[in-house]
JSON list of C-alpha atoms in Angstrom, two decimals:
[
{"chain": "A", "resi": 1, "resn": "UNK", "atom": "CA", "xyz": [78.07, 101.52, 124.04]},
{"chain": "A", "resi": 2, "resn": "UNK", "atom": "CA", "xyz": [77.30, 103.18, 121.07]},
{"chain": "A", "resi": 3, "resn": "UNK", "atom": "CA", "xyz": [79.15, 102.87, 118.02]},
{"chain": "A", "resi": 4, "resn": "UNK", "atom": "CA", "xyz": [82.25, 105.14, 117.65]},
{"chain": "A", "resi": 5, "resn": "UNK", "atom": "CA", "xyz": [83.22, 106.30, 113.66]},
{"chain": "A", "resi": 6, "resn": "UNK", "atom": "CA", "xyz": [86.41, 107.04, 112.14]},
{"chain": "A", "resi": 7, "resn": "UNK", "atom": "CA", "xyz": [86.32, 108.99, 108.99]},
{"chain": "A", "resi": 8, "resn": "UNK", "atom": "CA", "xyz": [89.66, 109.45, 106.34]},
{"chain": "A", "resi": 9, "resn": "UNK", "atom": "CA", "xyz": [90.47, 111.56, 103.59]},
{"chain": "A", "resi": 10, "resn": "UNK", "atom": "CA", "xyz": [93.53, 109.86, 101.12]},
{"chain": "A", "resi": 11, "resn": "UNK", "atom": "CA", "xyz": [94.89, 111.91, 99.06]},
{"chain": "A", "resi": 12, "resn": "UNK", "atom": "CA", "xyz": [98.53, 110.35, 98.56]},
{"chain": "A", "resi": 13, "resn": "UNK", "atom": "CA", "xyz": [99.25, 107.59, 95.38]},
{"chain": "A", "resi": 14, "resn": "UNK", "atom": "CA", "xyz": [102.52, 106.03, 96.86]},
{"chain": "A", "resi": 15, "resn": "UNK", "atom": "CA", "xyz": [103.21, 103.03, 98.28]},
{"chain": "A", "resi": 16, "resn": "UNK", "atom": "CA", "xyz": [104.67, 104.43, 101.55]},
{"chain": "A", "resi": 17, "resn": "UNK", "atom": "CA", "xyz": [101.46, 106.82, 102.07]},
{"chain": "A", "resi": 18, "resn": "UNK", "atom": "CA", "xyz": [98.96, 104.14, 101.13]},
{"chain": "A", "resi": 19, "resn": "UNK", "atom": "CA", "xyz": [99.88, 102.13, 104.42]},
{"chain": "A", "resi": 20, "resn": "UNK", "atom": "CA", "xyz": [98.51, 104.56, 106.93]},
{"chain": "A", "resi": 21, "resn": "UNK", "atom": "CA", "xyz": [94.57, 105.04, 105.62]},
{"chain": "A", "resi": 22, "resn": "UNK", "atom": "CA", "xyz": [94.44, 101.06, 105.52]},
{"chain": "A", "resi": 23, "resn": "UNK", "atom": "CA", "xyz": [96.15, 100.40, 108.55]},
{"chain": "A", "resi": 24, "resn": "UNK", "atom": "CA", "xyz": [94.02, 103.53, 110.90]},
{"chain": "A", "resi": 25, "resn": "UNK", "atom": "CA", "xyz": [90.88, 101.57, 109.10]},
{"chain": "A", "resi": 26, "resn": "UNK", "atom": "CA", "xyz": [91.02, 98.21, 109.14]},
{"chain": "A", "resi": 27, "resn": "UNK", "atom": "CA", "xyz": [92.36, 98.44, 112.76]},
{"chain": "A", "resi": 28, "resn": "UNK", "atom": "CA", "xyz": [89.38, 101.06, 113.78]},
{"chain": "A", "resi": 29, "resn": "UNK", "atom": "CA", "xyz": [87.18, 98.35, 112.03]},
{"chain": "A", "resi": 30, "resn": "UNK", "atom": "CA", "xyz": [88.78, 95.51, 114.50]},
{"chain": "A", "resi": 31, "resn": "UNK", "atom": "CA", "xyz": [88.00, 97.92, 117.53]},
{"chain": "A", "resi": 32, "resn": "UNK", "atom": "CA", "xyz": [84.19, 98.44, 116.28]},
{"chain": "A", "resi": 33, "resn": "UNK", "atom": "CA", "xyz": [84.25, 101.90, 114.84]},
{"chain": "A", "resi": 34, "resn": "UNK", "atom": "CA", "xyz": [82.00, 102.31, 111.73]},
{"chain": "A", "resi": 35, "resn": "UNK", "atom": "CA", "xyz": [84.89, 103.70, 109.24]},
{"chain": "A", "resi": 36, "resn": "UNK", "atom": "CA", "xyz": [84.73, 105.23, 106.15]},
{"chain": "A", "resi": 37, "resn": "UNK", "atom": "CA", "xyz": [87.85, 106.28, 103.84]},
{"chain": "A", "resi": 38, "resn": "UNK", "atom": "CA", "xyz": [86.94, 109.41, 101.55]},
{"chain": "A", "resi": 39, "resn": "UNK", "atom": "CA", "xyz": [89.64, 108.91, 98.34]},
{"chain": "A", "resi": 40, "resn": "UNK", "atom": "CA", "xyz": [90.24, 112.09, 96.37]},
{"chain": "A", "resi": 41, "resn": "UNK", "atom": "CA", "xyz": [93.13, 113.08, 94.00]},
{"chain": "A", "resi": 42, "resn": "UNK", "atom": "CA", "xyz": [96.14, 110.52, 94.32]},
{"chain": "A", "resi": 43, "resn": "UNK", "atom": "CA", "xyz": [94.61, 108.68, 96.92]},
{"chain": "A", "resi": 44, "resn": "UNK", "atom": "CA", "xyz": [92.26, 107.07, 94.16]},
{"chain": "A", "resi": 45, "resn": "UNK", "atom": "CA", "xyz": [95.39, 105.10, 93.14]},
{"chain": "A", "resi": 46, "resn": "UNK", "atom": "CA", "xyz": [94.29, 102.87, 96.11]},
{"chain": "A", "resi": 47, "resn": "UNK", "atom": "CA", "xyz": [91.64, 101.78, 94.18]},
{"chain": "A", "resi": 48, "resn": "UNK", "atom": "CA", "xyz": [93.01, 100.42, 91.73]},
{"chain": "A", "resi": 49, "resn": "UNK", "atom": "CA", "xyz": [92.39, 96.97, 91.18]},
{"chain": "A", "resi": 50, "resn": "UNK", "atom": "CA", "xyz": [95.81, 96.35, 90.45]},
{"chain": "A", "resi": 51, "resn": "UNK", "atom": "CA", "xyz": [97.58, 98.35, 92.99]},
{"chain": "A", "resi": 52, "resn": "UNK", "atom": "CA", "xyz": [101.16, 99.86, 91.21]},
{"chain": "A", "resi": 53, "resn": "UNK", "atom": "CA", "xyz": [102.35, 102.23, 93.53]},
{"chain": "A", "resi": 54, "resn": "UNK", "atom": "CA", "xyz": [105.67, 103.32, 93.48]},
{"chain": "A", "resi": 55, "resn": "UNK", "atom": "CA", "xyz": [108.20, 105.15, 96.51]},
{"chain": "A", "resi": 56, "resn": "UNK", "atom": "CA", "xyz": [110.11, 107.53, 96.13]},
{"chain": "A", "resi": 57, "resn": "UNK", "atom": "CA", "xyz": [113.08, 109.44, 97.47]},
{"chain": "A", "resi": 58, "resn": "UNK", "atom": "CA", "xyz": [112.89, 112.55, 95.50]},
{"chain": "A", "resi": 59, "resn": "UNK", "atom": "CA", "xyz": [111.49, 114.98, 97.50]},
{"chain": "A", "resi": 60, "resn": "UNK", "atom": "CA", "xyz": [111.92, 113.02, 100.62]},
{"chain": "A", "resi": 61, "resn": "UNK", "atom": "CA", "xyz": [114.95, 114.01, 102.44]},
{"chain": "A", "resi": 62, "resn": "UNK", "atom": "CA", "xyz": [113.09, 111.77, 105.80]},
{"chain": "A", "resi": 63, "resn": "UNK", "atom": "CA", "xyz": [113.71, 108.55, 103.84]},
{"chain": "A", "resi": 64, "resn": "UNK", "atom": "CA", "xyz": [116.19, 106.34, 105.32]},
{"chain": "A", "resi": 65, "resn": "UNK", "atom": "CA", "xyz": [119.00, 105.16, 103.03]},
{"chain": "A", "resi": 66, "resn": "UNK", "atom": "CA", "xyz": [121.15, 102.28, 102.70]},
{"chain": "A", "resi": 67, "resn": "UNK", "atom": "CA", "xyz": [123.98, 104.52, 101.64]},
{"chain": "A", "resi": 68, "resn": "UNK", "atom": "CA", "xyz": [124.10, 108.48, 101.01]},
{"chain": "A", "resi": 69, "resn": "UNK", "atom": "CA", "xyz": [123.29, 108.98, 97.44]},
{"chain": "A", "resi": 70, "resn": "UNK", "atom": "CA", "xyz": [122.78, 112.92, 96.09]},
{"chain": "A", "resi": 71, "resn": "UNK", "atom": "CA", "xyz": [119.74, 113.67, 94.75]},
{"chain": "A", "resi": 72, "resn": "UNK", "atom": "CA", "xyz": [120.49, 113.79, 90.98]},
{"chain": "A", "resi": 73, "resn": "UNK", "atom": "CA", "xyz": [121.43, 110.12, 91.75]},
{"chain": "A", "resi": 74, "resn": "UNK", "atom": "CA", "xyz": [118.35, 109.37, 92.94]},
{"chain": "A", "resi": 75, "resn": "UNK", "atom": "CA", "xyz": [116.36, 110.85, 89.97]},
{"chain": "A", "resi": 76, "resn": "UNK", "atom": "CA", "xyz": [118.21, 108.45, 87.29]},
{"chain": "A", "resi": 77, "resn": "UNK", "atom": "CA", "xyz": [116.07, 106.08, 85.60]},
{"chain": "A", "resi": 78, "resn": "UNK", "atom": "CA", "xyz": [115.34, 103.09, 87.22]},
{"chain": "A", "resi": 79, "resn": "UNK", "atom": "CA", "xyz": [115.83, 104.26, 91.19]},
{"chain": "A", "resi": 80, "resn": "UNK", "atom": "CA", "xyz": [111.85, 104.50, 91.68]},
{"chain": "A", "resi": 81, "resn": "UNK", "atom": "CA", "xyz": [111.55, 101.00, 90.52]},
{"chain": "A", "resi": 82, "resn": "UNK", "atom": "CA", "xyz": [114.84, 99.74, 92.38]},
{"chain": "A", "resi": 83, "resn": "UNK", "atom": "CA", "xyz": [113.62, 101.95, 95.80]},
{"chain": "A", "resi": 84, "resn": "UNK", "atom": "CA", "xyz": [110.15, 100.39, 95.55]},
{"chain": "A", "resi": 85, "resn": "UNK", "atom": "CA", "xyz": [111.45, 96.63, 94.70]},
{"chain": "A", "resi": 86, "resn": "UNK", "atom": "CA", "xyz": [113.62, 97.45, 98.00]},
{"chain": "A", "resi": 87, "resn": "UNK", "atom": "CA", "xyz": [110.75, 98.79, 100.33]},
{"chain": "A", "resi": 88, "resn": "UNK", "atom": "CA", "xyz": [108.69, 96.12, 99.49]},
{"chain": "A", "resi": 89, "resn": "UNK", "atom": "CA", "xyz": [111.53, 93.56, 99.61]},
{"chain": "A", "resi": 90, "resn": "UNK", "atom": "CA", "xyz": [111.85, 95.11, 103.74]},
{"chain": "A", "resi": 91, "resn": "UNK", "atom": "CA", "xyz": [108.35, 95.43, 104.08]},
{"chain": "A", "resi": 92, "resn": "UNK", "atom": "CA", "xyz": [108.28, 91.30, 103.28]},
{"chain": "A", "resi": 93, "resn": "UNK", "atom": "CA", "xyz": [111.36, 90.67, 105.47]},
{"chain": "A", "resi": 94, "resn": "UNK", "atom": "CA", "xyz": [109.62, 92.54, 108.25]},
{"chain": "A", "resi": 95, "resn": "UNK", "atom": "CA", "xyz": [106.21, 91.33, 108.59]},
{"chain": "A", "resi": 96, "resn": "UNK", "atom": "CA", "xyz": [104.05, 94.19, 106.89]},
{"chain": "A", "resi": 97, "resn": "UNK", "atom": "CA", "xyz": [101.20, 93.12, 105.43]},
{"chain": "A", "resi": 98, "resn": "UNK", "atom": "CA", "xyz": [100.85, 93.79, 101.65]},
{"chain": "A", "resi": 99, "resn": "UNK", "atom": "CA", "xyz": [98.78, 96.39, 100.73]},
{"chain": "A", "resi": 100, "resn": "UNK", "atom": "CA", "xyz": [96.00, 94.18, 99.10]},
{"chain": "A", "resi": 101, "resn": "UNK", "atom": "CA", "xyz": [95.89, 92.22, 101.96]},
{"chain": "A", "resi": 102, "resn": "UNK", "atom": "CA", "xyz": [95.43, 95.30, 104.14]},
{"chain": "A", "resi": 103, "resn": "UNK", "atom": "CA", "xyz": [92.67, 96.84, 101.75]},
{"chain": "A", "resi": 104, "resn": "UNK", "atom": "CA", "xyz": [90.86, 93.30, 101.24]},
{"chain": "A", "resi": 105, "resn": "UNK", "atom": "CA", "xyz": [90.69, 93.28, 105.25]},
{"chain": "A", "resi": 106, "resn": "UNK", "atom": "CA", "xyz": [88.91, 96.31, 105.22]},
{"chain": "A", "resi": 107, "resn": "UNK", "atom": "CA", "xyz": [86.63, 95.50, 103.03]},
{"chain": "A", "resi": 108, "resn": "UNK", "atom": "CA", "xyz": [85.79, 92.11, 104.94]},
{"chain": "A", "resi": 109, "resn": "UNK", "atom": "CA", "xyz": [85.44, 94.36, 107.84]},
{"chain": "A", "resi": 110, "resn": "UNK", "atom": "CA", "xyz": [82.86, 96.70, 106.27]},
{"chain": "A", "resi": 111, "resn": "UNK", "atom": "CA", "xyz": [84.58, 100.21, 106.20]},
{"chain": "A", "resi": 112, "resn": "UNK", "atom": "CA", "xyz": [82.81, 101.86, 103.68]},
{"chain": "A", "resi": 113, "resn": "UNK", "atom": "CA", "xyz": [85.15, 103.30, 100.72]},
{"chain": "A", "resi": 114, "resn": "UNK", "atom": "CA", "xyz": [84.25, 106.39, 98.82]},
{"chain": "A", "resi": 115, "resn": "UNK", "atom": "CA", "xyz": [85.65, 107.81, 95.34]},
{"chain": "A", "resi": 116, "resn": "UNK", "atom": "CA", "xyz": [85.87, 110.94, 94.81]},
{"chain": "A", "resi": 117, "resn": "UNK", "atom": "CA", "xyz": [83.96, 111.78, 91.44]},
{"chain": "A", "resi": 118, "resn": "UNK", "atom": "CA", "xyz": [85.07, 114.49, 90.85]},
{"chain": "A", "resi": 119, "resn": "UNK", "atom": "CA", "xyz": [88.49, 113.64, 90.26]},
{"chain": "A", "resi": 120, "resn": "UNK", "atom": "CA", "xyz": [87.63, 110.28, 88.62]},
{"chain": "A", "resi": 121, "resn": "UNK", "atom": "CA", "xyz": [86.16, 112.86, 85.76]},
{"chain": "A", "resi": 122, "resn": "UNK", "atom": "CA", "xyz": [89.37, 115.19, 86.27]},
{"chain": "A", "resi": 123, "resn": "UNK", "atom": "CA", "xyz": [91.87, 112.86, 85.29]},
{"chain": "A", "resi": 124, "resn": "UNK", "atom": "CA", "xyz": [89.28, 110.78, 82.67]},
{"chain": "A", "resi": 125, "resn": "UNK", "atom": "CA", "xyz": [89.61, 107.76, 84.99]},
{"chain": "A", "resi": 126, "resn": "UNK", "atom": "CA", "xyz": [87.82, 104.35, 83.97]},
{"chain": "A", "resi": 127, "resn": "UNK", "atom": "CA", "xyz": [85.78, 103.06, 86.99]},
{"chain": "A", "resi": 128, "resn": "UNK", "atom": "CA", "xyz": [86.29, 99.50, 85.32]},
{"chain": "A", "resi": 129, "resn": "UNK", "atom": "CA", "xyz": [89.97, 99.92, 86.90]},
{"chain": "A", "resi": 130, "resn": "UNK", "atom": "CA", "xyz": [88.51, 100.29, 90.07]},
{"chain": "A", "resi": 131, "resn": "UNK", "atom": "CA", "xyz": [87.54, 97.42, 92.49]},
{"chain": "A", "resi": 132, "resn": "UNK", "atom": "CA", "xyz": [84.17, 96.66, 93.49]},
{"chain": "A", "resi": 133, "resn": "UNK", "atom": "CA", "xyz": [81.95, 97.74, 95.81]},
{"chain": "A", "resi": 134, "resn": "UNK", "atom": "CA", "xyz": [83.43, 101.29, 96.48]},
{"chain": "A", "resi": 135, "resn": "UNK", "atom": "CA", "xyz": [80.22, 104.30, 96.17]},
{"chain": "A", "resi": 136, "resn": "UNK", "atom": "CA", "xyz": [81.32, 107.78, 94.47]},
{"chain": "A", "resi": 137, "resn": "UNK", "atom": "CA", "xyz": [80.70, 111.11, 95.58]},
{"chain": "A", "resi": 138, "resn": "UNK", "atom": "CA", "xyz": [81.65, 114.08, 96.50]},
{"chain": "A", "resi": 139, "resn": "UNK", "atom": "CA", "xyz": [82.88, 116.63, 99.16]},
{"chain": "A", "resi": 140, "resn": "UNK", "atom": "CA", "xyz": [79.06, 116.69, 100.86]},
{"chain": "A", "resi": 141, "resn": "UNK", "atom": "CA", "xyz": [79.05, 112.94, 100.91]},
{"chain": "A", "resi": 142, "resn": "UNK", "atom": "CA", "xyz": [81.82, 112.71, 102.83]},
{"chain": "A", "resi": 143, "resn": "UNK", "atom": "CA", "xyz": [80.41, 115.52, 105.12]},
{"chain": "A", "resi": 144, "resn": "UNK", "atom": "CA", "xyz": [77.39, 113.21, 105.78]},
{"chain": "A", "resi": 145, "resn": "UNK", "atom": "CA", "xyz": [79.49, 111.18, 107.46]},
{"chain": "A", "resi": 146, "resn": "UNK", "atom": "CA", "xyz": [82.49, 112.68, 108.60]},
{"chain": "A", "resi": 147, "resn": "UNK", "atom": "CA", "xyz": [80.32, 115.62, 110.90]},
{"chain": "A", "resi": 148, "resn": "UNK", "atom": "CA", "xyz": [78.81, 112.73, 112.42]},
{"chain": "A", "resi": 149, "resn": "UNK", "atom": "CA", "xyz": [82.22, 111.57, 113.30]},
{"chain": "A", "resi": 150, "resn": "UNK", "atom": "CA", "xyz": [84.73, 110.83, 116.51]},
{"chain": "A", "resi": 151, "resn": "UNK", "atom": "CA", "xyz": [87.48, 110.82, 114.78]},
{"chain": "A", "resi": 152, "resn": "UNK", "atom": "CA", "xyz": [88.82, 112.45, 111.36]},
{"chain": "A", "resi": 153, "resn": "UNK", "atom": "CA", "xyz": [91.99, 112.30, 109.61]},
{"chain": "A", "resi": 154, "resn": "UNK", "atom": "CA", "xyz": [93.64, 113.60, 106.56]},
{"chain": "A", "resi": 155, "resn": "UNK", "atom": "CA", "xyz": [96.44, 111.29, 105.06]},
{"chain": "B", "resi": 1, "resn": "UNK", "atom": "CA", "xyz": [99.70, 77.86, 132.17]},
{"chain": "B", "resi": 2, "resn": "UNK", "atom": "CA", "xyz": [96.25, 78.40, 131.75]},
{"chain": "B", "resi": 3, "resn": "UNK", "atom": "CA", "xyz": [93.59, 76.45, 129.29]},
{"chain": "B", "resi": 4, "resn": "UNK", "atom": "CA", "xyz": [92.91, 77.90, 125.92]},
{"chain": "B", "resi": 5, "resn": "UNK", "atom": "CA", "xyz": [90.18, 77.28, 123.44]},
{"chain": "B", "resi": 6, "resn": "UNK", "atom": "CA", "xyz": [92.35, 78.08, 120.29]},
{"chain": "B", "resi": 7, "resn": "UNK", "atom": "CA", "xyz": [95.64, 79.35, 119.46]},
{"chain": "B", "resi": 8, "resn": "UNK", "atom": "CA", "xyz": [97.03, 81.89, 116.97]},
{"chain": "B", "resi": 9, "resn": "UNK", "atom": "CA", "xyz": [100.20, 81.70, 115.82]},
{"chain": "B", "resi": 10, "resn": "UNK", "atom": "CA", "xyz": [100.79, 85.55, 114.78]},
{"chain": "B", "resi": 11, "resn": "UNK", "atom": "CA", "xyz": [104.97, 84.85, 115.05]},
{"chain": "B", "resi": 12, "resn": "UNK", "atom": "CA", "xyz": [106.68, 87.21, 112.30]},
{"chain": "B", "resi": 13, "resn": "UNK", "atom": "CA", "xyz": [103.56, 89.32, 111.69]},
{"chain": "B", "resi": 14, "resn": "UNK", "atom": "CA", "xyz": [103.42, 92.97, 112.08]},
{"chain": "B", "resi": 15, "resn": "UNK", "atom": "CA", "xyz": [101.24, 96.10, 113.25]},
{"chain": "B", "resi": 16, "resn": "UNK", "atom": "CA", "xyz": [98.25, 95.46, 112.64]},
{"chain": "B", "resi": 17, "resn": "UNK", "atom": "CA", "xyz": [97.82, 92.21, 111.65]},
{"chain": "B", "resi": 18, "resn": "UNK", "atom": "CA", "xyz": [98.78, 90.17, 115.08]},
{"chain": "B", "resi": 19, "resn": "UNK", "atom": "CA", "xyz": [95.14, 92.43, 116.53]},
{"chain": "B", "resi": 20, "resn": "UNK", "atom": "CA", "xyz": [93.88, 92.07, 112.92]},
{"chain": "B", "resi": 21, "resn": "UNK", "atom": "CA", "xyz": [94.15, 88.10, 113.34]},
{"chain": "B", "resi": 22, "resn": "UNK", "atom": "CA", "xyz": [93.04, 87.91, 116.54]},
{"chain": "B", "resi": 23, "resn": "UNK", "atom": "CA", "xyz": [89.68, 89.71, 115.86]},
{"chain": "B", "resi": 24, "resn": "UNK", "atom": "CA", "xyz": [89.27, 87.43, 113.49]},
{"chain": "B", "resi": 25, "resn": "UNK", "atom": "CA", "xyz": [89.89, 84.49, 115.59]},
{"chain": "B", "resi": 26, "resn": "UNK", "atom": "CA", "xyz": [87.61, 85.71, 118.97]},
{"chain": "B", "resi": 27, "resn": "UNK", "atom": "CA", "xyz": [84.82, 86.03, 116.03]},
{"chain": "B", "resi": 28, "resn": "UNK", "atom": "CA", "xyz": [85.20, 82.34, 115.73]},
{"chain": "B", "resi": 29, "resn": "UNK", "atom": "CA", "xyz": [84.84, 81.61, 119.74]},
{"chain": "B", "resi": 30, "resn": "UNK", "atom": "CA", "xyz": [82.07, 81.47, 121.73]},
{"chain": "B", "resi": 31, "resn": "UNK", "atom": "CA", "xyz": [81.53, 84.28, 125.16]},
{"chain": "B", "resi": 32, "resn": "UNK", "atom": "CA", "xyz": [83.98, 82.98, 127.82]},
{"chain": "B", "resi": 33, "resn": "UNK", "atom": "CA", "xyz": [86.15, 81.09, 125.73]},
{"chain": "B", "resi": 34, "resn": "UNK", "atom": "CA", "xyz": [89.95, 81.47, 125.77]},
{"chain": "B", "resi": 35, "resn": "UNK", "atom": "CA", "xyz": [92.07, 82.49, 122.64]},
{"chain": "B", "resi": 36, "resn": "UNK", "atom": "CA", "xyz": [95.99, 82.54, 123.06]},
{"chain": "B", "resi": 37, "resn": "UNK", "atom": "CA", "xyz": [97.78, 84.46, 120.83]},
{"chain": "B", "resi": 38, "resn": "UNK", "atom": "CA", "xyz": [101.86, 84.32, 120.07]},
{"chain": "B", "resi": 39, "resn": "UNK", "atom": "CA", "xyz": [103.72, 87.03, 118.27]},
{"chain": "B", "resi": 40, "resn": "UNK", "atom": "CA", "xyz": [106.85, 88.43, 117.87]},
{"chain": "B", "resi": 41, "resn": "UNK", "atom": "CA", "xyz": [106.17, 91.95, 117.87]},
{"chain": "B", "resi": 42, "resn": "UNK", "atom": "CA", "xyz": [107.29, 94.38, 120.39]},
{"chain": "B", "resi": 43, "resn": "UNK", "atom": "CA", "xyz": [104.53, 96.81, 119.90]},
{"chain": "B", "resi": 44, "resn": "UNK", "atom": "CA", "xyz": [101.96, 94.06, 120.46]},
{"chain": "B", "resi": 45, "resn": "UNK", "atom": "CA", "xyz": [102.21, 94.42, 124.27]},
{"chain": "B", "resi": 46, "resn": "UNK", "atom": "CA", "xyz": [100.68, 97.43, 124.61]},
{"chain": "B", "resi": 47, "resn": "UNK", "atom": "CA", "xyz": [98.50, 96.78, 120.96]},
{"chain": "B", "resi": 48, "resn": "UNK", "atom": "CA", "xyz": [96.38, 93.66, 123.21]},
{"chain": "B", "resi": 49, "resn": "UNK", "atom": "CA", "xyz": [96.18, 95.68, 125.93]},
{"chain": "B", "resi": 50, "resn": "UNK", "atom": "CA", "xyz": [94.83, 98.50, 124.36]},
{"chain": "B", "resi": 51, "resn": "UNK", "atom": "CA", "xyz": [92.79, 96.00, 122.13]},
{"chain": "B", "resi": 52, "resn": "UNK", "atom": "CA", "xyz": [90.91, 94.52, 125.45]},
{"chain": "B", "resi": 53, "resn": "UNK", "atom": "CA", "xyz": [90.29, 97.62, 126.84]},
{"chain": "B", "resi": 54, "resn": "UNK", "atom": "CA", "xyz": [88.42, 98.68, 123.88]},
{"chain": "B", "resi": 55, "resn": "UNK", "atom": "CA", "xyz": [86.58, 95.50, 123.16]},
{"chain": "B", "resi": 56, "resn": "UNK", "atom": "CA", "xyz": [86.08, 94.21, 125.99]},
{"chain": "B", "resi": 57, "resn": "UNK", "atom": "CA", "xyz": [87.28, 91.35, 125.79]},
{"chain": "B", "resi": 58, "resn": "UNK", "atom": "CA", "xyz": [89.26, 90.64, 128.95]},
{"chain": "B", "resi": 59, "resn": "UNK", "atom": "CA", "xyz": [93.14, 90.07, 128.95]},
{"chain": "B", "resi": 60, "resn": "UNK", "atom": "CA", "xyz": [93.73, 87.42, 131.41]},
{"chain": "B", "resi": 61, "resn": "UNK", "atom": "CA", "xyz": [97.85, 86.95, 130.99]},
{"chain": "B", "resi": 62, "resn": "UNK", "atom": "CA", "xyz": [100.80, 89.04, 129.16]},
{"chain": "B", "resi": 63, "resn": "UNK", "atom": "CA", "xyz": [103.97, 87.35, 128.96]},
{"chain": "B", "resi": 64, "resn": "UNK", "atom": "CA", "xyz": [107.26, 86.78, 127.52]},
{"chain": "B", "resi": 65, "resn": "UNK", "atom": "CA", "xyz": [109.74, 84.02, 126.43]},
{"chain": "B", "resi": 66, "resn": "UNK", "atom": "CA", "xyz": [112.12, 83.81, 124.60]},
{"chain": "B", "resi": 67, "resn": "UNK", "atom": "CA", "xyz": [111.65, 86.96, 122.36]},
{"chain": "B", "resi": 68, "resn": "UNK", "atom": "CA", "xyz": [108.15, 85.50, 121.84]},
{"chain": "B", "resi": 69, "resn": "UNK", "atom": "CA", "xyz": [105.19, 87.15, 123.54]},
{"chain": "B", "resi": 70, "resn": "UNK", "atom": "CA", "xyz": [102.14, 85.40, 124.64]},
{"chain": "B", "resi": 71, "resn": "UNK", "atom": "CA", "xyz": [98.45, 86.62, 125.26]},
{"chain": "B", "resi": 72, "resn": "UNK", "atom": "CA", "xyz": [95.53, 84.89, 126.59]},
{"chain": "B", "resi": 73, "resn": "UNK", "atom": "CA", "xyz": [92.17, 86.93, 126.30]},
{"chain": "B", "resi": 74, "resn": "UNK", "atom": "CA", "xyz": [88.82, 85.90, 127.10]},
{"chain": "B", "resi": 75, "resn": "UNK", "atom": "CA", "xyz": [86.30, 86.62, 124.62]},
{"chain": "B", "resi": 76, "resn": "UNK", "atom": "CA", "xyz": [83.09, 88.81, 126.26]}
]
């Protein structure tokens, strides 16, 4: 049986988006695919080596809350902070994996992690604040692998 | 209830680390021999399943007690 491959795009910086590339990955990785995630424009936020994503509500009408709050509520200072201390708080309660713990699994399990250069030189990022072992490129790098792929997702 | 080699205790975890963990643990198991795996999450039933039919790795018994849920799959 040949090897099957998974290839993602991230593109999202929040804490709510960041679950589904690491969770599609290092679960591929667990079932054999050869995976590679392709991070480009937010999504380089998950490379952080100290992760600080944030959740928010703005924008978000899907977002389950504890009580009905109107939006000009929700953009006061300090809700992003309180809405992400909560999330995380559930995410604990519940079993979730944090999302280092996620991303160090996939890098135990191999899947290959790819920053997108050119918006590391868009937004004048320092690749010192990015974690080790990750490769940069760009939009034909990911082709390379991604047309060779059974699977292909953008998150 | 049938022998086991080792046992993972994957009780409060959630998708994916109950499959996540148990990857981990067949890697540590020789062919044939028997992992058993307890969790607490619902979606795990089907997870295992899917997980053996994928990997190969047979699932020999799928069971629940108590609100826990017990595996037992045989490394290939």
């Amino acid at each position: 049986m040949s090897e099957k491959k998974l290839a993602i795009i991230a593109t999202k910086g929040t804490l709510d988006w960041a679950y589904p590339p690491f969770i599609l990955a290092s679960t591929a990785a667990a079932l054999g695919y050869e995976t590679q995630i392709f991070f480009t424009f937010y999504g380089l936020q998950l490379l952080k080596k100290k992760l600080d994503l944030k959740v928010t509500s703005i924008g978000n009408p899907g977002m389950p809350m504890p009580m009905p709050m109107p939006v000009l509520v929700q953009a006061l200072p300090g809700m992003e902070a309180m809405m992400t201390s909560m999330m995380k708080a559930k995410m604990k309660s519940k079993g979730v994996a944090p999302l280092e713990e996620l991303r160090e699994l996939c890098i135990e399990a191999e899947v290959k992690m790819v920053a997108c250069q050119m918006t590391v030189d868009l937004f004048d990022m320092s690749t010192d604040a990015f974690i080790d072992g990750i490769e940069y490129g760009g939009a034909a790098t990911f082709f390379e692998f991604a047309g060779e792929s059974d699977i292909c997702l953008f998150i | 209830m049938a022998n086991f080699d080792l046992e993972l205790d994957a009780s409060g975890l959630n998708c994916p680390l109950p499959i996540l963990r148990a990857k981990k643990s067949l890697a540590t198991l020789e062919s044939g021999q028997v992992l058993r795996i307890i969790a607490t999450d619902p979606g795990s039933v089907k997870d295992f399943q899917a997980f053996a039919k994928q990997t190969g790795n047979e699932l020999i018994e799928s069971h629940e007690d108590g609100g826990k849920f017990y595996f037992l799959i045989r490394k290939s």
